[in-house]
PDB file of C-alpha atoms and ligand atoms in Angstrom:
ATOM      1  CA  UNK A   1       3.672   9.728 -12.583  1.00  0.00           C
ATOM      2  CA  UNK A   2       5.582   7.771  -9.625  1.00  0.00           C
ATOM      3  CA  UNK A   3       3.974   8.040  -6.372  1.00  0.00           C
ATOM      4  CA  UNK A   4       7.682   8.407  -5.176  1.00  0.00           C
ATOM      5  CA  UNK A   5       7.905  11.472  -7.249  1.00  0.00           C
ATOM      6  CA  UNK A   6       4.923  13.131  -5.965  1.00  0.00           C
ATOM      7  CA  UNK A   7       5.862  12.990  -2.214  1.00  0.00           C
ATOM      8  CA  UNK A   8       6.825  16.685  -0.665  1.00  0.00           C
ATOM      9  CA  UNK A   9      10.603  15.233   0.989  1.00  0.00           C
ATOM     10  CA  UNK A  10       9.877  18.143   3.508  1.00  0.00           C
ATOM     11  CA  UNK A  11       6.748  17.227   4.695  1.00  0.00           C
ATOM     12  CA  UNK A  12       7.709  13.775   5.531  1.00  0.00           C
ATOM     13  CA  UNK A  13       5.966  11.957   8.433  1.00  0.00           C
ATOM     14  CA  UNK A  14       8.660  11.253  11.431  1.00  0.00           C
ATOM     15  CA  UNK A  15       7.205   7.832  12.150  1.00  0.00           C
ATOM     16  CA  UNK A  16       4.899   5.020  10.263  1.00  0.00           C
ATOM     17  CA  UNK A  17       3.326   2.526  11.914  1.00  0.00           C
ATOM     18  CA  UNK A  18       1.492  -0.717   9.721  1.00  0.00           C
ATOM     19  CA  UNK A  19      -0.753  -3.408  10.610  1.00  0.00           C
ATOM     20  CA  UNK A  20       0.059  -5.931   8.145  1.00  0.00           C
ATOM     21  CA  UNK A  21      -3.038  -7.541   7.243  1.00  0.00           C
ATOM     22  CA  UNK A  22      -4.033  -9.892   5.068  1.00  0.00           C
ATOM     23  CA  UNK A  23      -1.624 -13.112   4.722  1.00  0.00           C
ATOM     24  CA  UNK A  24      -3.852 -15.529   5.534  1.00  0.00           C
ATOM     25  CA  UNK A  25      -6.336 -14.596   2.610  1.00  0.00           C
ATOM     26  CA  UNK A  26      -3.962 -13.987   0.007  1.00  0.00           C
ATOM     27  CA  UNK A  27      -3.108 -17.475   0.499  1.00  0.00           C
ATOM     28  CA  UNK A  28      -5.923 -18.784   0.510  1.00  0.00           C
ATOM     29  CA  UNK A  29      -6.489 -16.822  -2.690  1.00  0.00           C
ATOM     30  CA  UNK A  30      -3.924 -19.002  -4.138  1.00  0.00           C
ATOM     31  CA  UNK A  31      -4.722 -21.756  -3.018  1.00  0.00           C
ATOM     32  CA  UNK A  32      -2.314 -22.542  -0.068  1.00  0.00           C
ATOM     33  CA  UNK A  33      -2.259 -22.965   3.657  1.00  0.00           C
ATOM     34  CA  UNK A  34      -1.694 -19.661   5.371  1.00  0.00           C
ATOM     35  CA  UNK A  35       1.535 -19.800   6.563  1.00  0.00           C
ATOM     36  CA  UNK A  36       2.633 -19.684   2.802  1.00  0.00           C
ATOM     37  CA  UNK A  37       0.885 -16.288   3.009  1.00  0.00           C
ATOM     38  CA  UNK A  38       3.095 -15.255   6.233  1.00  0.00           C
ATOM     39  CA  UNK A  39       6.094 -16.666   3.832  1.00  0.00           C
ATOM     40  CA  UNK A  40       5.424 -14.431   1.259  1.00  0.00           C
ATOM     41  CA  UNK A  41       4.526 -11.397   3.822  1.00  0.00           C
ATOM     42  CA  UNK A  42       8.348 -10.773   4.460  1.00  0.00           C
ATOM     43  CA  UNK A  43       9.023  -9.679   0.993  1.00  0.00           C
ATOM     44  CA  UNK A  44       6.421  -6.892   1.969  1.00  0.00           C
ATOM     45  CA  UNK A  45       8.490  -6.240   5.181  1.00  0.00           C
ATOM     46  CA  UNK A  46      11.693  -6.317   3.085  1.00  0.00           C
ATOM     47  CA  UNK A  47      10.276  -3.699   0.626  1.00  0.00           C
ATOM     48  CA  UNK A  48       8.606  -1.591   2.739  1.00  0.00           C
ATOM     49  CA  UNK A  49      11.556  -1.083   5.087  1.00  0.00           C
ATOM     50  CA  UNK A  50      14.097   0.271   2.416  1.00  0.00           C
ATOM     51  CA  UNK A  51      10.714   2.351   1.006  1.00  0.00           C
ATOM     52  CA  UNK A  52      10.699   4.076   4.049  1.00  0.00           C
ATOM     53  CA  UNK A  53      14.455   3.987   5.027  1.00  0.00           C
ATOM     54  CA  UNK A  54      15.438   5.111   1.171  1.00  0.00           C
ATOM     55  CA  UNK A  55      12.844   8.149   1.411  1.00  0.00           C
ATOM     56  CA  UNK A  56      14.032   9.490   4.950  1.00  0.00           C
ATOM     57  CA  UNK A  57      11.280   7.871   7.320  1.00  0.00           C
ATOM     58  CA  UNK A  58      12.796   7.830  11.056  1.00  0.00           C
ATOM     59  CA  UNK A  59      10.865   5.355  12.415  1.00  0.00           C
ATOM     60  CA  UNK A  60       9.118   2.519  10.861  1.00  0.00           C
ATOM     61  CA  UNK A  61       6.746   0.578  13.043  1.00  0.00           C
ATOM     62  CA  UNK A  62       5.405  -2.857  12.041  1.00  0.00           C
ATOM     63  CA  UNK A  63       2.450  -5.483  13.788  1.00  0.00           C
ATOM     64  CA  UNK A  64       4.061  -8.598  13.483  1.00  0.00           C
ATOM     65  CA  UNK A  65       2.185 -10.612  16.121  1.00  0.00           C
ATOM     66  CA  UNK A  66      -0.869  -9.107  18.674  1.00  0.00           C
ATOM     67  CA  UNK A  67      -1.071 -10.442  22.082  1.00  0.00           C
ATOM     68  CA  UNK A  68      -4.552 -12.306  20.942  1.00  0.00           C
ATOM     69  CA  UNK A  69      -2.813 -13.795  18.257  1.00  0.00           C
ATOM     70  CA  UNK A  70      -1.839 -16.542  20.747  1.00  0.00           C
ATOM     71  CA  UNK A  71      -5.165 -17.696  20.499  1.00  0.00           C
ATOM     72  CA  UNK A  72      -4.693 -19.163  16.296  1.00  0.00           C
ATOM     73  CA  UNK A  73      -4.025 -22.257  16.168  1.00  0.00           C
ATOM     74  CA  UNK A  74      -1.125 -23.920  17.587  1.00  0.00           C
ATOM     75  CA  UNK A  75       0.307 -24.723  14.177  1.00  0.00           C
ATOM     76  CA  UNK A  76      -0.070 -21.317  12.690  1.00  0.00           C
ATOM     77  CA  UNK A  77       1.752 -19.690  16.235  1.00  0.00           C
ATOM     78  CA  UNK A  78       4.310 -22.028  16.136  1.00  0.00           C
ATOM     79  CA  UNK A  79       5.006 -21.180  12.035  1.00  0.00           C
ATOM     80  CA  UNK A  80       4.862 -17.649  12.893  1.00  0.00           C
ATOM     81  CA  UNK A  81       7.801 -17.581  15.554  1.00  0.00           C
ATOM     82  CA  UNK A  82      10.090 -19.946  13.679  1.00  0.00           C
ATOM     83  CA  UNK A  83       9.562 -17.301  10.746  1.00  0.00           C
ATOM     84  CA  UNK A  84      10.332 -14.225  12.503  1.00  0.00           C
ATOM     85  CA  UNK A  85      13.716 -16.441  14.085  1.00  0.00           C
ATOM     86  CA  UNK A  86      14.515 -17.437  10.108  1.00  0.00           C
ATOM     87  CA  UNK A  87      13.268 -13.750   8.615  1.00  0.00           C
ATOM     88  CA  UNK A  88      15.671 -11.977  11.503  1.00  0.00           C
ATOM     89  CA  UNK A  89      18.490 -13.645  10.218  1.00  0.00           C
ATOM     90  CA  UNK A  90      17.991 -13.355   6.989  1.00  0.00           C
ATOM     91  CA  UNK A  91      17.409  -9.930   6.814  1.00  0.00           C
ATOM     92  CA  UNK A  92      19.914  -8.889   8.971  1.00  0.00           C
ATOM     93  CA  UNK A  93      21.796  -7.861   5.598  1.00  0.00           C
ATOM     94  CA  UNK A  94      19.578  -5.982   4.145  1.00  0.00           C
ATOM     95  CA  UNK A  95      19.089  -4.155   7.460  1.00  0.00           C
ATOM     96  CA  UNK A  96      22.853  -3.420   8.150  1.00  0.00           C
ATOM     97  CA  UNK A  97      23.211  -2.290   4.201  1.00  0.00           C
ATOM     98  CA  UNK A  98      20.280   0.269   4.648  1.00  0.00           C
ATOM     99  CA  UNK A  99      21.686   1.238   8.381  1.00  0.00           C
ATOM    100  CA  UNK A 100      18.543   0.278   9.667  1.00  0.00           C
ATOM    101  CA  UNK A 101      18.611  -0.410  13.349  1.00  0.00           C
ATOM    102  CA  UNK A 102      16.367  -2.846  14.452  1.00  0.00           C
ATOM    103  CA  UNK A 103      13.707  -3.114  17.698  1.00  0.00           C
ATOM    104  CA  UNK A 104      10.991  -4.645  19.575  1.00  0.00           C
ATOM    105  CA  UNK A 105       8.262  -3.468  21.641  1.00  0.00           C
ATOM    106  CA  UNK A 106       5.809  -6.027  23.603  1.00  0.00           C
ATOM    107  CA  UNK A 107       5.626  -8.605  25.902  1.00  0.00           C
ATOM    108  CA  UNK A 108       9.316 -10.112  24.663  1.00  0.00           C
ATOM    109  CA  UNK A 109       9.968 -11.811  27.566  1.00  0.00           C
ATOM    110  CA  UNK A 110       6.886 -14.301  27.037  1.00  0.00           C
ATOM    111  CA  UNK A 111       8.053 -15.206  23.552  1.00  0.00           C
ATOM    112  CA  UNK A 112       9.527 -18.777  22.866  1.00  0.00           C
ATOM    113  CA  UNK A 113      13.032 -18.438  24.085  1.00  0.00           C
ATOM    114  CA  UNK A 114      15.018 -19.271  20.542  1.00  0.00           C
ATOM    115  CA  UNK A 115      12.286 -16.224  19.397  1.00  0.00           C
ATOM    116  CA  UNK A 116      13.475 -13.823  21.933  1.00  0.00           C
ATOM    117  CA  UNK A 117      17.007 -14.580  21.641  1.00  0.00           C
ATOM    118  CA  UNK A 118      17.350 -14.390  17.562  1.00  0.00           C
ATOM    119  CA  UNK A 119      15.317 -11.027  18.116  1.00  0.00           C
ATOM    120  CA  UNK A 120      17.787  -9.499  20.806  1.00  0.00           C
ATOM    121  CA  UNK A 121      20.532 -10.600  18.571  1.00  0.00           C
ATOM    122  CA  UNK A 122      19.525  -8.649  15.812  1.00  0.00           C
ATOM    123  CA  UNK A 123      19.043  -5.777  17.983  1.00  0.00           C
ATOM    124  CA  UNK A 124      22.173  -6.106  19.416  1.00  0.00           C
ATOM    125  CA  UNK A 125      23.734  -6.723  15.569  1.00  0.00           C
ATOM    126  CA  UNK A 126      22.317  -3.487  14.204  1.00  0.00           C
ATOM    127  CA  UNK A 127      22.206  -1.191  17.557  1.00  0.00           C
ATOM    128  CA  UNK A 128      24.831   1.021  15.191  1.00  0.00           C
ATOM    129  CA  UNK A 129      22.729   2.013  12.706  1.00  0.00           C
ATOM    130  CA  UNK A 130      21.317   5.422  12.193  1.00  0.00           C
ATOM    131  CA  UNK A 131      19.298   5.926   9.376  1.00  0.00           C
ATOM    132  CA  UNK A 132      16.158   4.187  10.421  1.00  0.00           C
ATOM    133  CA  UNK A 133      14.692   2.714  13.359  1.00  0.00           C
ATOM    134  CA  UNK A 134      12.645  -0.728  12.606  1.00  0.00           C
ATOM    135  CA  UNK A 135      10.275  -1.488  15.561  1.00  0.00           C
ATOM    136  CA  UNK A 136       8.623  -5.116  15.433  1.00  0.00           C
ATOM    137  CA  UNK A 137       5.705  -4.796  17.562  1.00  0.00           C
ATOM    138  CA  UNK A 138       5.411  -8.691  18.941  1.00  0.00           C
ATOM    139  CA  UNK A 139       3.270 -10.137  21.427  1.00  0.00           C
ATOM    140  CA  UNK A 140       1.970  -6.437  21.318  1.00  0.00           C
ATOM    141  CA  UNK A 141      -1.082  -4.997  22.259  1.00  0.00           C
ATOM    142  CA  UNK A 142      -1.689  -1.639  23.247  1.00  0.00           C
ATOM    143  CA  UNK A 143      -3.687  -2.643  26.561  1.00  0.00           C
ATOM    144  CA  UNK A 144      -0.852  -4.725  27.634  1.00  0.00           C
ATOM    145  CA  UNK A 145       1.198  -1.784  27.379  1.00  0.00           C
ATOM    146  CA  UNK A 146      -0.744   0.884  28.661  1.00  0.00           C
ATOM    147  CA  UNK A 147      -1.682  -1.326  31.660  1.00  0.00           C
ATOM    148  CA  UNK A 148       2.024  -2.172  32.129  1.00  0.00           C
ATOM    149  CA  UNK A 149       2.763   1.243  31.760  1.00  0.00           C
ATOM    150  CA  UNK A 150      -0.173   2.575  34.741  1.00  0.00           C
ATOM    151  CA  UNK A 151       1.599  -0.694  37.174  1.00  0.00           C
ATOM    152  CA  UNK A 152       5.209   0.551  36.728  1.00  0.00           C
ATOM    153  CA  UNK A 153       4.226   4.396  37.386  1.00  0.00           C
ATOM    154  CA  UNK A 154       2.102   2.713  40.676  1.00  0.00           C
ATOM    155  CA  UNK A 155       5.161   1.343  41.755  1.00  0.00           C
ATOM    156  CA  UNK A 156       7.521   4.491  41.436  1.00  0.00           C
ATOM    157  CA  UNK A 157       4.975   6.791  42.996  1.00  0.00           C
ATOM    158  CA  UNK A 158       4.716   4.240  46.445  1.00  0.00           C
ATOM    159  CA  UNK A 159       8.710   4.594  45.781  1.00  0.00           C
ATOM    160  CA  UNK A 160       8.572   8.173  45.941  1.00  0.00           C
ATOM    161  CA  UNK A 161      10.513   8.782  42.691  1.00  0.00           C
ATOM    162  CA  UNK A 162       7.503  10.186  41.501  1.00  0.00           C
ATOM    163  CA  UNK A 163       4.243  12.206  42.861  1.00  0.00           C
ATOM    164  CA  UNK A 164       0.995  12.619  41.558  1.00  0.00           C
ATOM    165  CA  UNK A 165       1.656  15.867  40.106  1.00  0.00           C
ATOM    166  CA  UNK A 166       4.307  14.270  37.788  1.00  0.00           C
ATOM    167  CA  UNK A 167       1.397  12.965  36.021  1.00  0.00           C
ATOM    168  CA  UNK A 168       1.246  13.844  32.960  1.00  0.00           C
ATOM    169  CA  UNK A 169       0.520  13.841  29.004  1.00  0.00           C
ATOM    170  CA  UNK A 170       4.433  13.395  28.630  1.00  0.00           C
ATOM    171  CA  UNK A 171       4.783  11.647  31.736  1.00  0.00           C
ATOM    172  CA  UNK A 172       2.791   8.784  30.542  1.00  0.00           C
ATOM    173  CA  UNK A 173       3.995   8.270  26.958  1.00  0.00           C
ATOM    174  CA  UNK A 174       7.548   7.863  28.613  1.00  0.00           C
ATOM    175  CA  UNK A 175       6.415   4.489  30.168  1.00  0.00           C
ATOM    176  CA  UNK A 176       5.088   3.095  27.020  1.00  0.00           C
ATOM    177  CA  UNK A 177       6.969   1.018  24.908  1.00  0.00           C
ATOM    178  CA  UNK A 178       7.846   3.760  22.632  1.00  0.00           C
ATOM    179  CA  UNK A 179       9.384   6.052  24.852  1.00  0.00           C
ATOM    180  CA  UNK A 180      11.411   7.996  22.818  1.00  0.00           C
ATOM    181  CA  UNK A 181       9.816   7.511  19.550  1.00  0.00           C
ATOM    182  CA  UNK A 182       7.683  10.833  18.384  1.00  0.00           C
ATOM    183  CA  UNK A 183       3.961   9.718  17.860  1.00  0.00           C
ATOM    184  CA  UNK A 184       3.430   7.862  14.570  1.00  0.00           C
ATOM    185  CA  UNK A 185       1.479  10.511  12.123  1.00  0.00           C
ATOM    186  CA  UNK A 186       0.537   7.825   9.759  1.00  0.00           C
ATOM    187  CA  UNK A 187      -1.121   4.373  10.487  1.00  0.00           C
ATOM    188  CA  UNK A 188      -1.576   2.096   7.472  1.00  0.00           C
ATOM    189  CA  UNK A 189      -3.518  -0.871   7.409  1.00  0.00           C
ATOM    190  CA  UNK A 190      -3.537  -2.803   4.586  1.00  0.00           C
ATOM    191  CA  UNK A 191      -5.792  -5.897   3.430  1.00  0.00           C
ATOM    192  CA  UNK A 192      -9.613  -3.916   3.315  1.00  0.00           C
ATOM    193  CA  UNK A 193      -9.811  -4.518   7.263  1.00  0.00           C
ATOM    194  CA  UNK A 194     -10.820  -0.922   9.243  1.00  0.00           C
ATOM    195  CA  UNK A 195     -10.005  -1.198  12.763  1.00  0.00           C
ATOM    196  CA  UNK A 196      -7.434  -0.850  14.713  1.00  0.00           C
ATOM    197  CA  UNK A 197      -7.101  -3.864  16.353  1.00  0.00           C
ATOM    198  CA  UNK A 198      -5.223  -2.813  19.770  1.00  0.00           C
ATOM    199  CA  UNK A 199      -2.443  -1.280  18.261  1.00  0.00           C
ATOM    200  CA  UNK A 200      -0.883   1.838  19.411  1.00  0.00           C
ATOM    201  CA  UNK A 201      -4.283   3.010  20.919  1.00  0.00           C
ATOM    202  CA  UNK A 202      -2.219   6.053  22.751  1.00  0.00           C
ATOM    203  CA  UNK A 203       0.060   7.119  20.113  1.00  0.00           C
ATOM    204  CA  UNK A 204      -2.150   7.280  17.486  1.00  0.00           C
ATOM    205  CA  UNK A 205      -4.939  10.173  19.062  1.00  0.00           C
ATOM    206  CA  UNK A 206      -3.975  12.007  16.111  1.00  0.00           C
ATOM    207  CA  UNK A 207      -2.647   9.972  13.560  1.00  0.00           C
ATOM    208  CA  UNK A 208      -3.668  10.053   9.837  1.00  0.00           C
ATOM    209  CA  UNK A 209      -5.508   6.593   9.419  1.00  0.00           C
ATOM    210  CA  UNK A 210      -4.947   5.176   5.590  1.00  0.00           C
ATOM    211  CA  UNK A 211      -6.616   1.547   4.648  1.00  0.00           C
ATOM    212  CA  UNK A 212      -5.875  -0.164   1.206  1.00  0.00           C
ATOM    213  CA  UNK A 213      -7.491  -3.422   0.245  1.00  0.00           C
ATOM    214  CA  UNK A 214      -4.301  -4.946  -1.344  1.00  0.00           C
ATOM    215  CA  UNK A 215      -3.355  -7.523   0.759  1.00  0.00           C
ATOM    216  CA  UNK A 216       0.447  -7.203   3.000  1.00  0.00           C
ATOM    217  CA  UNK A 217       1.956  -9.617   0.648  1.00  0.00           C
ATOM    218  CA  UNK A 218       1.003  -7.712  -2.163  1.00  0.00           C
ATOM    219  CA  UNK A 219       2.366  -4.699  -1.225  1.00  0.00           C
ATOM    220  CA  UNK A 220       5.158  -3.281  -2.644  1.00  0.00           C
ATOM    221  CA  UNK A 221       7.019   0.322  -2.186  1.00  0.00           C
ATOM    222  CA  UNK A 222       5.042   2.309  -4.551  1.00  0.00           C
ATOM    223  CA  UNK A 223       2.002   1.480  -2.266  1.00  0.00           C
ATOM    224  CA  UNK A 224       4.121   2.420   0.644  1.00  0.00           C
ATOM    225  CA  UNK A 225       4.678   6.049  -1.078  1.00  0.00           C
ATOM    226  CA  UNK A 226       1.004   6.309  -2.148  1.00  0.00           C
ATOM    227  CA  UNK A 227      -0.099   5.853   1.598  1.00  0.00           C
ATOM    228  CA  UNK A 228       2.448   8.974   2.135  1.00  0.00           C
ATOM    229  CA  UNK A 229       0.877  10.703  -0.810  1.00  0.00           C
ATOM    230  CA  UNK A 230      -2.574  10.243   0.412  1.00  0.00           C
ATOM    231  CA  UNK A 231      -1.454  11.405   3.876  1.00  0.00           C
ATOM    232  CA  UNK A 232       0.583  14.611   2.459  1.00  0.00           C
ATOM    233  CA  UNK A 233      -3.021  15.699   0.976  1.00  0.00           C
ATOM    234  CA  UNK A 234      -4.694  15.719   4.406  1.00  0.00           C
ATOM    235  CA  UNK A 235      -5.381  18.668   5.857  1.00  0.00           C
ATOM    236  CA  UNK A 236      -4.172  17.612   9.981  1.00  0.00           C
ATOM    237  CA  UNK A 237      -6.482  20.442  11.910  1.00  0.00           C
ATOM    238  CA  UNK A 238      -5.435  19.468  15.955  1.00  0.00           C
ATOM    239  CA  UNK A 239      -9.038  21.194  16.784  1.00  0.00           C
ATOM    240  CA  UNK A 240      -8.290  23.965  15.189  1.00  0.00           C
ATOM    241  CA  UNK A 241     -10.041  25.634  12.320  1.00  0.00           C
ATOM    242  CA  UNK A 242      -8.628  25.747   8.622  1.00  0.00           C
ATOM    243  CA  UNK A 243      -7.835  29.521   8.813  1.00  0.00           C
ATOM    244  CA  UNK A 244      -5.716  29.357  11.962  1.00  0.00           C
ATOM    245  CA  UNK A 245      -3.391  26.891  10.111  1.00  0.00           C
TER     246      UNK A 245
HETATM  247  C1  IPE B   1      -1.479 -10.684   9.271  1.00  0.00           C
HETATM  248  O1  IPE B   1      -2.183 -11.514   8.412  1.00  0.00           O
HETATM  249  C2  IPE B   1      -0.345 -11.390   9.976  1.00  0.00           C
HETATM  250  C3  IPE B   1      -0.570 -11.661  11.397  1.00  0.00           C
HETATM  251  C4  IPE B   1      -1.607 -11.270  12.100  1.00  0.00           C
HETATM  252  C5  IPE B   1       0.450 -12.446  12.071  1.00  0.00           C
HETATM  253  P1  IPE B   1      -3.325 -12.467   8.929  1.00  0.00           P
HETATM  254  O2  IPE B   1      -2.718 -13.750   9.334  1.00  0.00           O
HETATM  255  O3  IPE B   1      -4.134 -11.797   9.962  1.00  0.00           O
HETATM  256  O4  IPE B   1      -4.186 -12.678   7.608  1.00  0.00           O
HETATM  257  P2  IPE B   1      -5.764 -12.657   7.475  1.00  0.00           P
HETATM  258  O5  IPE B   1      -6.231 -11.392   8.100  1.00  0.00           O
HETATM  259  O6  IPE B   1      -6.267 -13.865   8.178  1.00  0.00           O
HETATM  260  O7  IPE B   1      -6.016 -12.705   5.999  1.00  0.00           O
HETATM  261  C1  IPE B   2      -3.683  -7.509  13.781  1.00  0.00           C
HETATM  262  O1  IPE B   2      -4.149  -8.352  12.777  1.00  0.00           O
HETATM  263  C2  IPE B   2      -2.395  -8.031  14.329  1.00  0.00           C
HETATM  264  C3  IPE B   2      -1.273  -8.058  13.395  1.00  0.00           C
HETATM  265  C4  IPE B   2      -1.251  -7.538  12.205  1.00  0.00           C
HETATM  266  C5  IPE B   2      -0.079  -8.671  13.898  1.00  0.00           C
HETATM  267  P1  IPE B   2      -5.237  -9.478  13.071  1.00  0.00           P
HETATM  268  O2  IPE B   2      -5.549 -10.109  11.770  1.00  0.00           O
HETATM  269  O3  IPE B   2      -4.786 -10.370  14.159  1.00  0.00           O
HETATM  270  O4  IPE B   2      -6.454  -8.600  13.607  1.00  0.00           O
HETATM  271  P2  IPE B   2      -8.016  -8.915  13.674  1.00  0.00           P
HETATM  272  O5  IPE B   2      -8.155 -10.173  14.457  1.00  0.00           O
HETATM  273  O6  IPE B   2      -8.487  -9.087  12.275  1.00  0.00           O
HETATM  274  O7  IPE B   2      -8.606  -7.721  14.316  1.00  0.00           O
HETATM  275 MG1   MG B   3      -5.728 -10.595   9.894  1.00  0.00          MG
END
C-alpha cells in the first residue's frame, strides 16, 4: 500500500520543515564533484513541494543554505548561489501552477546581490498564491535569528513601544523570522545525519523529529508521505500523560 494512501488528511501537520542533507555524498557516490549533487537536489525540492502542496501542507519549510555554510569552499558557495538564482527561475512555473507562494527567511540582505534580487523576484512573482507557503531558509541559522530577534525587541523597549511585561512566549516568536507561521510539527532530516544543525532551534520545542538515511537527492514524494506516516503514528504528549489525551 501507498504511503499517500495511508496518511489520515485530517490529521495533517500545518507546517514541515527539512534539512536537506546529503548532496555532497550522493555525488560522491557517483562519482562526481558535489555540486552535481546540489544539481540533482532540486528535483528533490521540486517533488517534495507539490508532495506537500498536492496533500494540503500549509507551510513547507526548506534549509537551503546555513549561515556556517559560508565557510565551504569558495567554489562550492559560489555554485550554490548561482543555483538557487537558476533553480528560482526555473521553478517559478511549477510554483505558480501549484499556487505555491514563495519566501525567505535569513540574513537576505548579506546574500550576493543577483541572489537576493532573483529571490525577491520570485517572491514578488508568486505573492498571489494561496495554497502553500514555500519558505527557503538561506543564510539561516537559528542563532542569527534569535539574536536578531532579542536586538530588535532591545530597541523597541528603549523606544517605549514595548515594556518588559510584553515579554512573552508569543511576544518573542513574533520577532523571529517566522512570525506568522504556526510552529513546524514535523522536522525531517534526511541523509542518516541526527542533529539539528541550528535550524529552527525555537520553533521546533515540540516538533516530531523524523531522520531517513536516503540521501535529499534521492528523495522523492512517497518518502515525503512516509515521514507524515511515521509522524501520524506518534503519540505528541505536551507533558501530559497518555490518559489525559
Ligand atoms: C545539503 O547537502 C546541502 C547544503 C548544505 C547546501 P550537503 O552539501 O551538506 O551534503 P553532504 O552533507 O556533504 O553530503
Ligand atoms: C545543514 O546541513 C544546512 C543545510 C541543509 C542547508 P549541513 O550539511 O551544512 O550541516 P552539518 O555541517 O552537517 O551539521
Ligand atoms: Mg551536509
Amino acid at each position: 500500500m501507498l504511503y499517500l494512501d495511508q496518511i489520515d488528511k485530517a490529521r495533517l501537520p500545518k507546517h514541515i520543515a527539512v534539512i536537506m542533507d546529503g548532496n555532497g555524498r550522493w555525488a560522491k557516490l557517483h562519482g562526481k564533484p558535489r555540486v552535481f549533487g546540489h544539481k540533482n537536489g532540486v528535483k528533490a525540492v521540486r517533488e517534495v513541494s507539490e508532495a506537500a502542496a498536492e496533500i494540503g501542507i500549509d507551510f513547507l519549510t526548506l534549509y537551503a543554505f546555513s549561515t556556517e555554510n559560508w565557510n565551504r569552499p569558495a567554489s562550492e558557495v559560489n555554485a550554490l548561489m548561482i543555483l538557487l538564482i537558476n533553480t528560482v527561475k526555473s521553478e517559478l512555473k511549477t510554483l505558480n501552477d501549484n499556487s505555491i507562494r514563495l519566501n525567505a527567511i535569513g540574513d537576505l540582505k548579506k546574500l550576493p546581490s543577483r541572489t537576493y534580487d532573483t529571490l525577491m523576484q520570485g517572491i514578488e512573482d508568486t505573492k498571489n498564491n494561496d495554497r502553500m507557503t514555500l519558505t527557503l531558509a538561506l543564510n539561516y541559522s537559528a542563532r542569527w535569528e534569535m539574536t536578531d530577534a532579542v536586538r530588535r525587541i532591545a530597541r523597541d523597549l528603549k523606544a517605549g513601544v514595548l515594556s518588559e511585561n510584553d515579554i512573552t512566549d508569543d511576544l518573542i516568536s513574533q520577532y523571529l523570522s517566522t512570525v506568522n507561521m504556526p510552529d513546524p510539527e514535523l522536522l525531517i532530516r534526511t541523509s542518516g545525519e541526527k542533529r539539528i544543525s541550528n535550524y529552527l532551534l525555537w520553533q521546533i520545542a515540540y516538533a516530531e523529529l523524523y531522520f531517513t538515511d536516503v540521501f535529499w537527492p534521492d528523495f522523492r514524494k512517497e518518502d515525503f508521505y512516509q515521514a507524515i506516516v511515521e509522524f501520524q503514528s506518534r503519540e505528541r504528549r505536551f507533558g501530559q500523560i497518555s490518559e489525559q489525551l
